Coordinates of C-alpha atoms and ligand atoms in Angstrom, one line a residue:
M19 CA 0.1 -0.3 0.4
M20 CA 2.7 2.4 0.9
S21 CA 4.8 1.4 -2.2
L22 CA 2.1 2.7 -4.2
E23 CA 1.7 5.5 -3.1
L24 CA 5.2 7.2 -2.7
G25 CA 4.6 5.2 -6.7
R26 CA 2.5 8.2 -7.5
V27 CA 2.8 11.0 -9.5
S28 CA 1.7 13.6 -7.1
I29 CA 3.3 12.5 -4.2
R30 CA 6.8 13.2 -5.7
S31 CA 5.2 16.4 -6.8
F32 CA 4.3 16.5 -3.3
A33 CA 7.8 15.8 -1.8
Y34 CA 9.3 18.7 -4.8
E35 CA 7.0 21.3 -3.5
V36 CA 8.0 20.4 0.5
V37 CA 11.6 20.4 -0.3
K38 CA 11.4 23.3 -2.6
C39 CA 9.5 26.0 0.0
E40 CA 12.5 24.5 2.5
V41 CA 15.3 25.1 0.5
E42 CA 13.6 29.5 -0.9
Q43 CA 12.2 30.2 2.8
R44 CA 15.1 28.7 4.8
L45 CA 18.3 27.4 3.6
I46 CA 18.9 30.2 1.3
P47 CA 17.9 32.8 3.3
L48 CA 20.1 30.7 6.0
L49 CA 23.2 30.9 3.9
A50 CA 23.2 34.0 2.5
S51 CA 23.4 35.0 6.1
Y52 CA 26.9 33.6 6.4
S53 CA 28.7 34.6 2.9
G54 CA 30.4 37.3 2.5
H55 CA 32.6 36.7 5.5
E56 CA 35.9 35.8 4.2
H57 CA 37.9 34.6 6.8
G58 CA 34.2 34.6 9.4
D59 CA 31.5 32.5 10.0
L60 CA 32.5 28.7 9.3
L61 CA 29.1 26.8 9.0
D62 CA 28.7 23.1 9.0
L63 CA 26.6 22.3 6.4
Q64 CA 26.4 18.5 7.7
D65 CA 24.6 19.8 10.8
V66 CA 22.4 22.3 8.2
F67 CA 21.5 19.3 6.5
R68 CA 20.7 17.0 10.0
R69 CA 18.0 20.5 10.5
F70 CA 17.1 20.2 6.7
S71 CA 16.0 16.9 5.9
F72 CA 14.2 16.7 9.7
D73 CA 11.9 19.8 8.0
C74 CA 11.8 18.2 4.6
I75 CA 10.5 14.2 6.2
C76 CA 7.7 16.3 9.5
R77 CA 5.8 18.4 6.6
F78 CA 6.4 15.8 3.9
S79 CA 5.1 12.8 6.4
F80 CA 2.8 14.5 9.1
G81 CA 2.8 18.0 8.2
L82 CA 4.0 19.3 10.9
D83 CA 6.9 22.1 10.9
P84 CA 9.8 21.6 13.1
R85 CA 11.7 24.5 12.3
C86 CA 14.9 23.1 12.9
L87 CA 16.6 25.1 9.8
R88 CA 15.6 28.6 10.9
S89 CA 18.4 30.7 11.2
S90 CA 17.7 30.9 15.1
F91 CA 18.8 26.7 15.2
P92 CA 15.6 26.2 17.9
A93 CA 16.2 22.6 18.7
S94 CA 13.2 20.9 18.8
K95 CA 11.7 18.3 20.9
F96 CA 10.6 16.1 18.7
A97 CA 14.2 16.1 16.6
V98 CA 16.1 16.2 19.8
S99 CA 14.0 12.3 21.6
F100 CA 14.3 11.3 17.7
D101 CA 18.8 11.5 18.0
L102 CA 19.2 11.2 21.4
A103 CA 16.6 7.6 20.3
S104 CA 18.6 6.4 16.8
K105 CA 22.4 7.1 19.4
L106 CA 21.1 5.0 21.6
S107 CA 19.7 2.3 19.3
A108 CA 23.2 2.6 17.0
Q109 CA 24.7 1.3 20.7
R110 CA 23.2 -1.2 21.4
A111 CA 23.7 -2.2 17.9
M112 CA 27.4 -2.3 18.3
T113 CA 27.2 -3.1 22.1
V114 CA 29.9 -7.1 22.5
S115 CA 27.3 -8.4 23.9
P116 CA 22.9 -8.0 23.4
L117 CA 23.3 -9.5 27.1
V118 CA 24.2 -6.0 28.4
W119 CA 22.0 -3.5 27.4
K120 CA 18.9 -6.1 28.2
I121 CA 19.5 -6.1 31.4
K122 CA 19.7 -2.5 31.5
R123 CA 16.6 -2.6 29.7
V124 CA 14.6 -4.9 32.6
L125 CA 16.2 -2.6 34.8
N126 CA 15.2 -0.2 32.9
I127 CA 18.7 2.1 34.3
G128 CA 20.9 3.8 32.0
S129 CA 21.3 4.2 28.4
E130 CA 18.1 1.6 28.1
R131 CA 16.2 4.8 30.5
K132 CA 16.7 7.5 28.8
L133 CA 16.6 4.9 25.1
R134 CA 12.9 4.2 26.5
E135 CA 11.8 8.4 27.6
A136 CA 12.9 9.3 24.1
I137 CA 11.2 6.7 22.7
S138 CA 7.7 7.2 24.9
M139 CA 8.6 11.3 24.2
I140 CA 8.4 10.6 20.3
N141 CA 5.2 8.0 19.8
E142 CA 3.6 10.9 22.3
L143 CA 3.8 13.7 19.9
A144 CA 3.2 11.4 17.0
L145 CA 0.0 10.3 18.4
E146 CA -1.1 14.1 19.5
V147 CA -0.6 14.5 15.3
I148 CA -2.6 12.1 14.3
R149 CA -5.3 12.4 16.8
Q150 CA -4.9 17.0 15.7
K151 CA -5.4 15.2 11.8
R152 CA -8.2 13.0 12.6
K153 CA -9.9 16.2 13.6
R154 CA -9.5 17.9 9.6
V155 CA -10.5 15.2 7.8
G156 CA -12.2 16.3 5.1
L157 CA -11.8 20.0 6.5
T158 CA -8.5 20.6 4.3
T159 CA -6.5 19.3 0.9
E160 CA -3.1 18.1 3.2
K161 CA -1.8 16.1 1.0
D162 CA 1.4 14.7 3.5
L163 CA 1.5 10.6 3.6
L164 CA -0.5 10.8 7.6
A165 CA -3.2 13.1 5.6
R166 CA -3.3 9.8 2.5
F167 CA -3.5 7.2 5.6
V168 CA -5.9 8.0 8.6
G169 CA -9.3 7.7 6.4
T170 CA -8.4 4.1 5.4
I171 CA -6.1 3.0 8.4
N172 CA -8.4 2.6 11.7
D173 CA -5.5 2.2 14.3
D174 CA -3.4 4.6 15.6
T175 CA -0.5 2.9 17.2
Y176 CA -0.2 1.1 13.4
L177 CA -0.1 4.6 11.7
R178 CA 2.4 5.6 14.0
D179 CA 4.9 3.5 13.6
I180 CA 4.4 4.1 9.9
I181 CA 5.0 7.7 10.5
V182 CA 7.8 7.5 12.9
S183 CA 9.9 4.6 11.0
F184 CA 9.3 7.5 7.3
L185 CA 11.2 9.5 10.1
L186 CA 13.9 7.7 10.5
A187 CA 14.5 6.3 7.0
G188 CA 14.2 9.4 5.5
R189 CA 16.1 11.7 7.9
D190 CA 19.7 11.0 8.8
T191 CA 19.9 9.6 5.6
V192 CA 19.7 11.8 3.1
A193 CA 21.3 14.1 5.0
S194 CA 24.5 11.7 4.7
S195 CA 24.0 11.9 1.1
L196 CA 23.7 16.4 0.8
T197 CA 26.7 16.0 2.5
S198 CA 29.5 13.4 1.1
F199 CA 28.0 15.4 -2.0
F200 CA 28.5 19.0 -1.3
L201 CA 31.9 17.7 0.0
L202 CA 32.4 15.9 -3.3
L203 CA 31.9 19.1 -5.0
A204 CA 33.9 21.0 -3.3
T205 CA 36.7 19.0 -4.5
H206 CA 35.8 18.1 -7.9
P207 CA 34.9 22.2 -9.7
Q208 CA 35.1 20.1 -13.0
V209 CA 31.7 18.7 -12.0
E210 CA 29.7 21.1 -10.9
A211 CA 30.8 23.3 -13.4
R212 CA 29.3 20.9 -16.0
I213 CA 26.2 20.6 -14.0
R214 CA 26.1 24.8 -13.5
D215 CA 26.2 24.2 -17.8
E216 CA 23.2 21.9 -18.3
S217 CA 21.0 23.4 -15.6
D218 CA 21.7 26.6 -17.5
R219 CA 21.2 24.5 -20.6
V220 CA 18.0 22.4 -19.7
I221 CA 16.6 25.1 -17.4
G222 CA 17.7 28.6 -18.5
P223 CA 20.8 30.9 -17.5
G224 CA 20.1 32.7 -14.1
R225 CA 16.7 30.8 -14.2
V226 CA 15.5 28.0 -11.3
I227 CA 13.8 24.9 -11.2
S228 CA 9.9 25.3 -11.9
S229 CA 8.6 22.0 -11.8
Y230 CA 9.6 18.3 -10.7
E231 CA 9.0 17.3 -14.3
Q232 CA 12.5 19.6 -15.3
M233 CA 13.9 17.9 -13.3
R234 CA 13.8 14.7 -15.5
E235 CA 16.3 15.9 -18.1
L236 CA 18.9 16.9 -16.0
H237 CA 21.6 13.4 -16.7
Y238 CA 24.5 14.8 -15.4
L239 CA 22.9 15.9 -12.0
Q240 CA 21.3 12.9 -11.8
A241 CA 24.8 10.7 -13.1
S242 CA 26.7 13.0 -9.9
V243 CA 24.0 11.8 -7.5
Y244 CA 23.8 8.0 -7.6
E245 CA 28.2 9.2 -8.2
S246 CA 28.8 9.8 -4.9
M247 CA 26.3 7.7 -3.1
R248 CA 28.6 5.3 -4.8
L249 CA 31.4 6.4 -3.1
Y250 CA 29.5 7.6 0.2
P251 CA 26.6 5.2 0.2
P252 CA 24.4 6.7 3.3
I253 CA 23.6 3.3 4.8
Q254 CA 27.6 2.1 4.6
F255 CA 26.3 -1.5 5.5
D256 CA 23.1 -2.9 6.6
S257 CA 22.7 -6.9 7.9
K258 CA 19.3 -9.6 7.7
F259 CA 19.1 -12.2 9.3
C260 CA 18.6 -15.9 7.8
L261 CA 14.3 -17.6 8.7
E262 CA 15.9 -20.5 7.3
D263 CA 18.3 -22.3 5.9
D264 CA 18.8 -20.7 2.5
V265 CA 21.3 -20.6 -0.6
L266 CA 22.8 -17.3 -1.7
P267 CA 23.3 -17.2 -5.6
D268 CA 27.0 -17.5 -5.5
G269 CA 26.1 -20.8 -4.1
T270 CA 26.7 -20.2 -1.1
F271 CA 24.9 -21.8 2.4
V272 CA 23.4 -20.6 4.4
V273 CA 22.6 -22.1 7.3
K274 CA 19.1 -20.5 9.5
G275 CA 19.6 -17.8 12.2
T276 CA 22.8 -16.9 10.8
R277 CA 23.7 -13.0 9.6
V278 CA 24.7 -12.2 6.6
T279 CA 25.9 -8.8 6.2
Y280 CA 26.3 -6.5 2.7
H281 CA 28.2 -3.6 2.4
P282 CA 27.2 -1.0 0.4
Y283 CA 30.7 1.1 1.0
A284 CA 32.2 -1.4 0.4
M285 CA 30.9 -2.7 -3.2
G286 CA 30.9 0.8 -4.2
R287 CA 34.9 1.2 -3.9
M288 CA 35.7 -2.7 -6.0
E289 CA 37.4 -2.9 -9.5
K290 CA 35.8 -6.3 -10.1
I291 CA 32.4 -4.4 -10.6
W292 CA 33.6 -0.4 -11.1
G293 CA 36.7 -0.6 -12.9
G294 CA 40.2 0.1 -11.9
D295 CA 38.7 3.8 -11.5
C296 CA 36.7 2.6 -8.9
L297 CA 38.1 5.2 -6.2
E298 CA 37.5 8.4 -9.0
F299 CA 34.5 10.3 -8.3
K300 CA 33.3 10.4 -12.1
P301 CA 30.0 10.9 -13.4
E302 CA 30.2 10.3 -16.0
R303 CA 30.6 5.9 -16.1
W304 CA 26.5 6.4 -14.7
L305 CA 26.6 8.4 -18.8
K306 CA 25.3 6.7 -22.9
D307 CA 25.8 9.3 -25.4
G308 CA 24.5 12.1 -22.4
V309 CA 21.6 10.2 -21.0
F310 CA 21.8 8.7 -17.3
F311 CA 21.7 4.4 -17.3
P312 CA 21.3 2.7 -13.8
E313 CA 24.0 0.0 -13.2
N314 CA 22.1 -3.1 -11.5
P315 CA 20.6 -2.8 -7.6
F316 CA 22.3 -6.0 -6.6
N317 CA 25.8 -3.4 -7.6
Y318 CA 24.7 -0.8 -5.9
P319 CA 22.6 -1.9 -3.6
V320 CA 23.0 2.1 -2.3
F321 CA 19.3 2.0 -1.6
Q322 CA 19.1 -1.8 -0.8
A323 CA 17.6 -4.0 -3.4
G324 CA 14.6 -6.3 -4.5
R325 CA 11.5 -6.0 -2.8
R326 CA 12.6 -4.3 0.7
V327 CA 14.8 -1.3 -1.4
C328 CA 14.0 1.8 0.4
L329 CA 10.1 3.4 -0.1
G330 CA 11.5 6.7 0.3
K331 CA 14.3 6.4 -2.8
E332 CA 12.8 9.2 -5.6
M333 CA 11.8 10.9 -3.0
A334 CA 15.5 11.3 -1.9
L335 CA 16.6 12.1 -4.9
V336 CA 13.5 14.9 -5.7
E337 CA 15.9 16.3 -2.1
M338 CA 19.4 16.4 -2.7
K339 CA 18.9 17.7 -6.9
T340 CA 16.9 20.3 -5.7
V341 CA 19.2 21.6 -2.7
A342 CA 21.9 20.9 -5.8
L343 CA 20.2 23.3 -8.1
F344 CA 19.6 25.4 -5.8
L345 CA 22.2 27.0 -4.3
L346 CA 24.8 25.8 -6.8
Q347 CA 22.8 28.6 -8.7
R348 CA 23.2 30.2 -5.6
F349 CA 26.7 30.2 -3.8
D350 CA 30.3 28.9 -4.5
M351 CA 31.3 27.1 -1.4
R352 CA 35.1 26.0 0.3
L353 CA 36.1 23.7 2.5
A354 CA 36.5 25.2 5.6
S355 CA 40.0 22.7 5.6
P356 CA 40.6 21.0 2.3
H357 CA 43.7 18.8 2.8
Q358 CA 41.8 16.8 6.0
T359 CA 40.9 13.3 6.3
Q360 CA 37.6 13.0 6.8
R361 CA 36.5 10.3 9.4
F362 CA 33.5 9.1 10.2
S363 CA 31.1 8.4 13.6
P364 CA 29.9 5.1 14.4
G365 CA 26.4 4.9 14.0
L366 CA 23.5 3.6 11.4
T367 CA 24.2 6.3 9.0
A368 CA 27.3 7.6 8.0
T369 CA 28.4 10.8 9.9
F370 CA 31.3 12.9 9.8
S371 CA 32.4 12.9 12.7
S372 CA 34.0 16.8 12.6
G373 CA 31.3 17.9 10.3
L374 CA 31.8 19.7 7.5
L375 CA 32.6 22.8 7.9
V376 CA 32.3 25.8 4.5
L377 CA 33.0 28.8 3.1
V378 CA 29.3 30.0 2.1
R379 CA 30.1 32.9 -0.8
E380 CA 26.8 34.3 -2.6
R381 CA 27.9 33.8 -6.6
K382 CA 27.4 37.6 -8.2
A383 CA 23.8 38.2 -10.1
S384 CA 26.5 37.8 -13.6
Q385 CA 27.9 34.7 -12.1
A386 CA 24.9 33.2 -11.5
S387 CA 23.3 33.2 -15.3
D388 CA 26.9 33.4 -17.3
S389 CA 27.8 30.1 -14.9
Ligands
HEM427 C1 19.8 8.5 0.5 C2 19.1 8.4 1.1 C3 18.2 6.8 1.3 C4 19.7 5.7 1.0 C5 20.7 6.1 0.9 C6 17.9 4.4 1.6 C7 18.6 3.4 2.3 C8 17.2 2.6 2.0 C9 18.4 1.4 2.7 C10 19.4 0.4 2.4 C11 16.7 0.5 2.7 C12 16.6 -0.4 4.1 C13 16.9 -0.7 5.2 C14 16.7 -1.9 5.5 O1 16.0 -3.0 4.8 O2 17.6 -2.9 6.6 C15 15.4 1.5 2.9 C16 14.2 1.4 3.2 C17 13.2 2.5 3.6 N1 13.4 3.6 2.9 FE1 15.2 4.6 2.6 N2 16.4 5.2 2.0 C18 16.7 7.0 2.4 C19 16.1 7.7 3.0 C20 14.8 7.2 2.5 C21 14.0 8.3 3.0 C22 13.7 10.1 2.0 C23 12.1 7.9 3.1 C24 11.1 8.1 3.3 C25 10.7 9.6 2.7 C26 13.1 6.0 3.1 C27 12.0 5.9 3.7 C28 12.5 3.9 3.7 C29 11.2 3.5 4.3 C30 9.8 3.2 4.5 C31 12.2 2.0 4.3 C32 11.3 0.5 4.1 C33 11.3 -0.4 3.5 C34 10.5 -1.5 3.9 O3 10.6 -1.9 4.9 O4 9.8 -2.4 3.1 N3 14.2 6.2 2.3 N4 16.0 2.2 3.0

């Protein structure tokens, strides 16, 4: 049901409207307020994109606006509880023995107590949003996911779990993909220039994209986004547990109960799949005669593959491409420490441990239209 709904053009257009509004009304003004400080304020783009993606996914899923991206950088209760719950869950997954957290959970102490409190805060807020939404059924023309489902799903707890899983799935992943994309653009100015050229050719010099449909013609941009996630997949590895004895396509026998892990980060850097230049950032590898050509998803499992493929893939691509188009047209960004090696923090989603500090400069009107 959810995949059918997300496959509709109307929901993709709605995703585009949400993202465009957040970009124009919050992201651009925020970056503009940081531009012009030649040696001045550095902006942590990773933090900005986390706030941005939380606002977007909440508006898309619930029709709720946590306003995390206002320039005062307010801390939303919802976002703080989300952060805490994600961090504590990741820590659980990394403990040597699950026995430790299981005992803490039974005794309701330490990290398990904090996790329980954070989850109940999220659940309360989510249920309140659902109750409010039910009151408005038939009275408004809201287009978010929740509004599409309140009429057909009567079980509030089930509805809450669907929506919360969307927030979880669609926040840090998008923030991570945007952060590494802008890192790669900052270190590959020739790719940045080609994205601007393509945008000028398809959309028009100095003009901003006006519809979701226009985006389909931007093949080089699509290739750049895919290429960036090949090198920096937001979910670097993922595990599944085998329910029954099984045999993998290469003939490997897997006994029931085995944990099987696939590793998109390693796969994205394998010569066997991508050739000798696998470590280079080369969007061209995704183009045939200038047209984007997708790789077999089993070789590129960034959104997973098969029946449990990511349901928000299109929304994620819309978000990334919209942000790229608007920001590249308006700003130049330089890394504060161009030679710094980025290290990842431990966690469920790839995050740079020192953020991504940049200097922002607004492009002159002439540059923006002649690029
Ligand atoms: C670049 C951004 C994203 C990446 C790389 C990504 C990747 C993935 C991956 C690898 C999975 C499979 C996880 C598993 O089964 O263990 C997944 C599942 C999922 N994703 Fe995404 N995702 C992204 C953005 C989004 C967004 C924006 C949304 C929501 C609008 C979303 C919604 C979902 C949902 C609902 C599932 C669960 C599907 C199921 O269990 O059948 N994702 N995603």
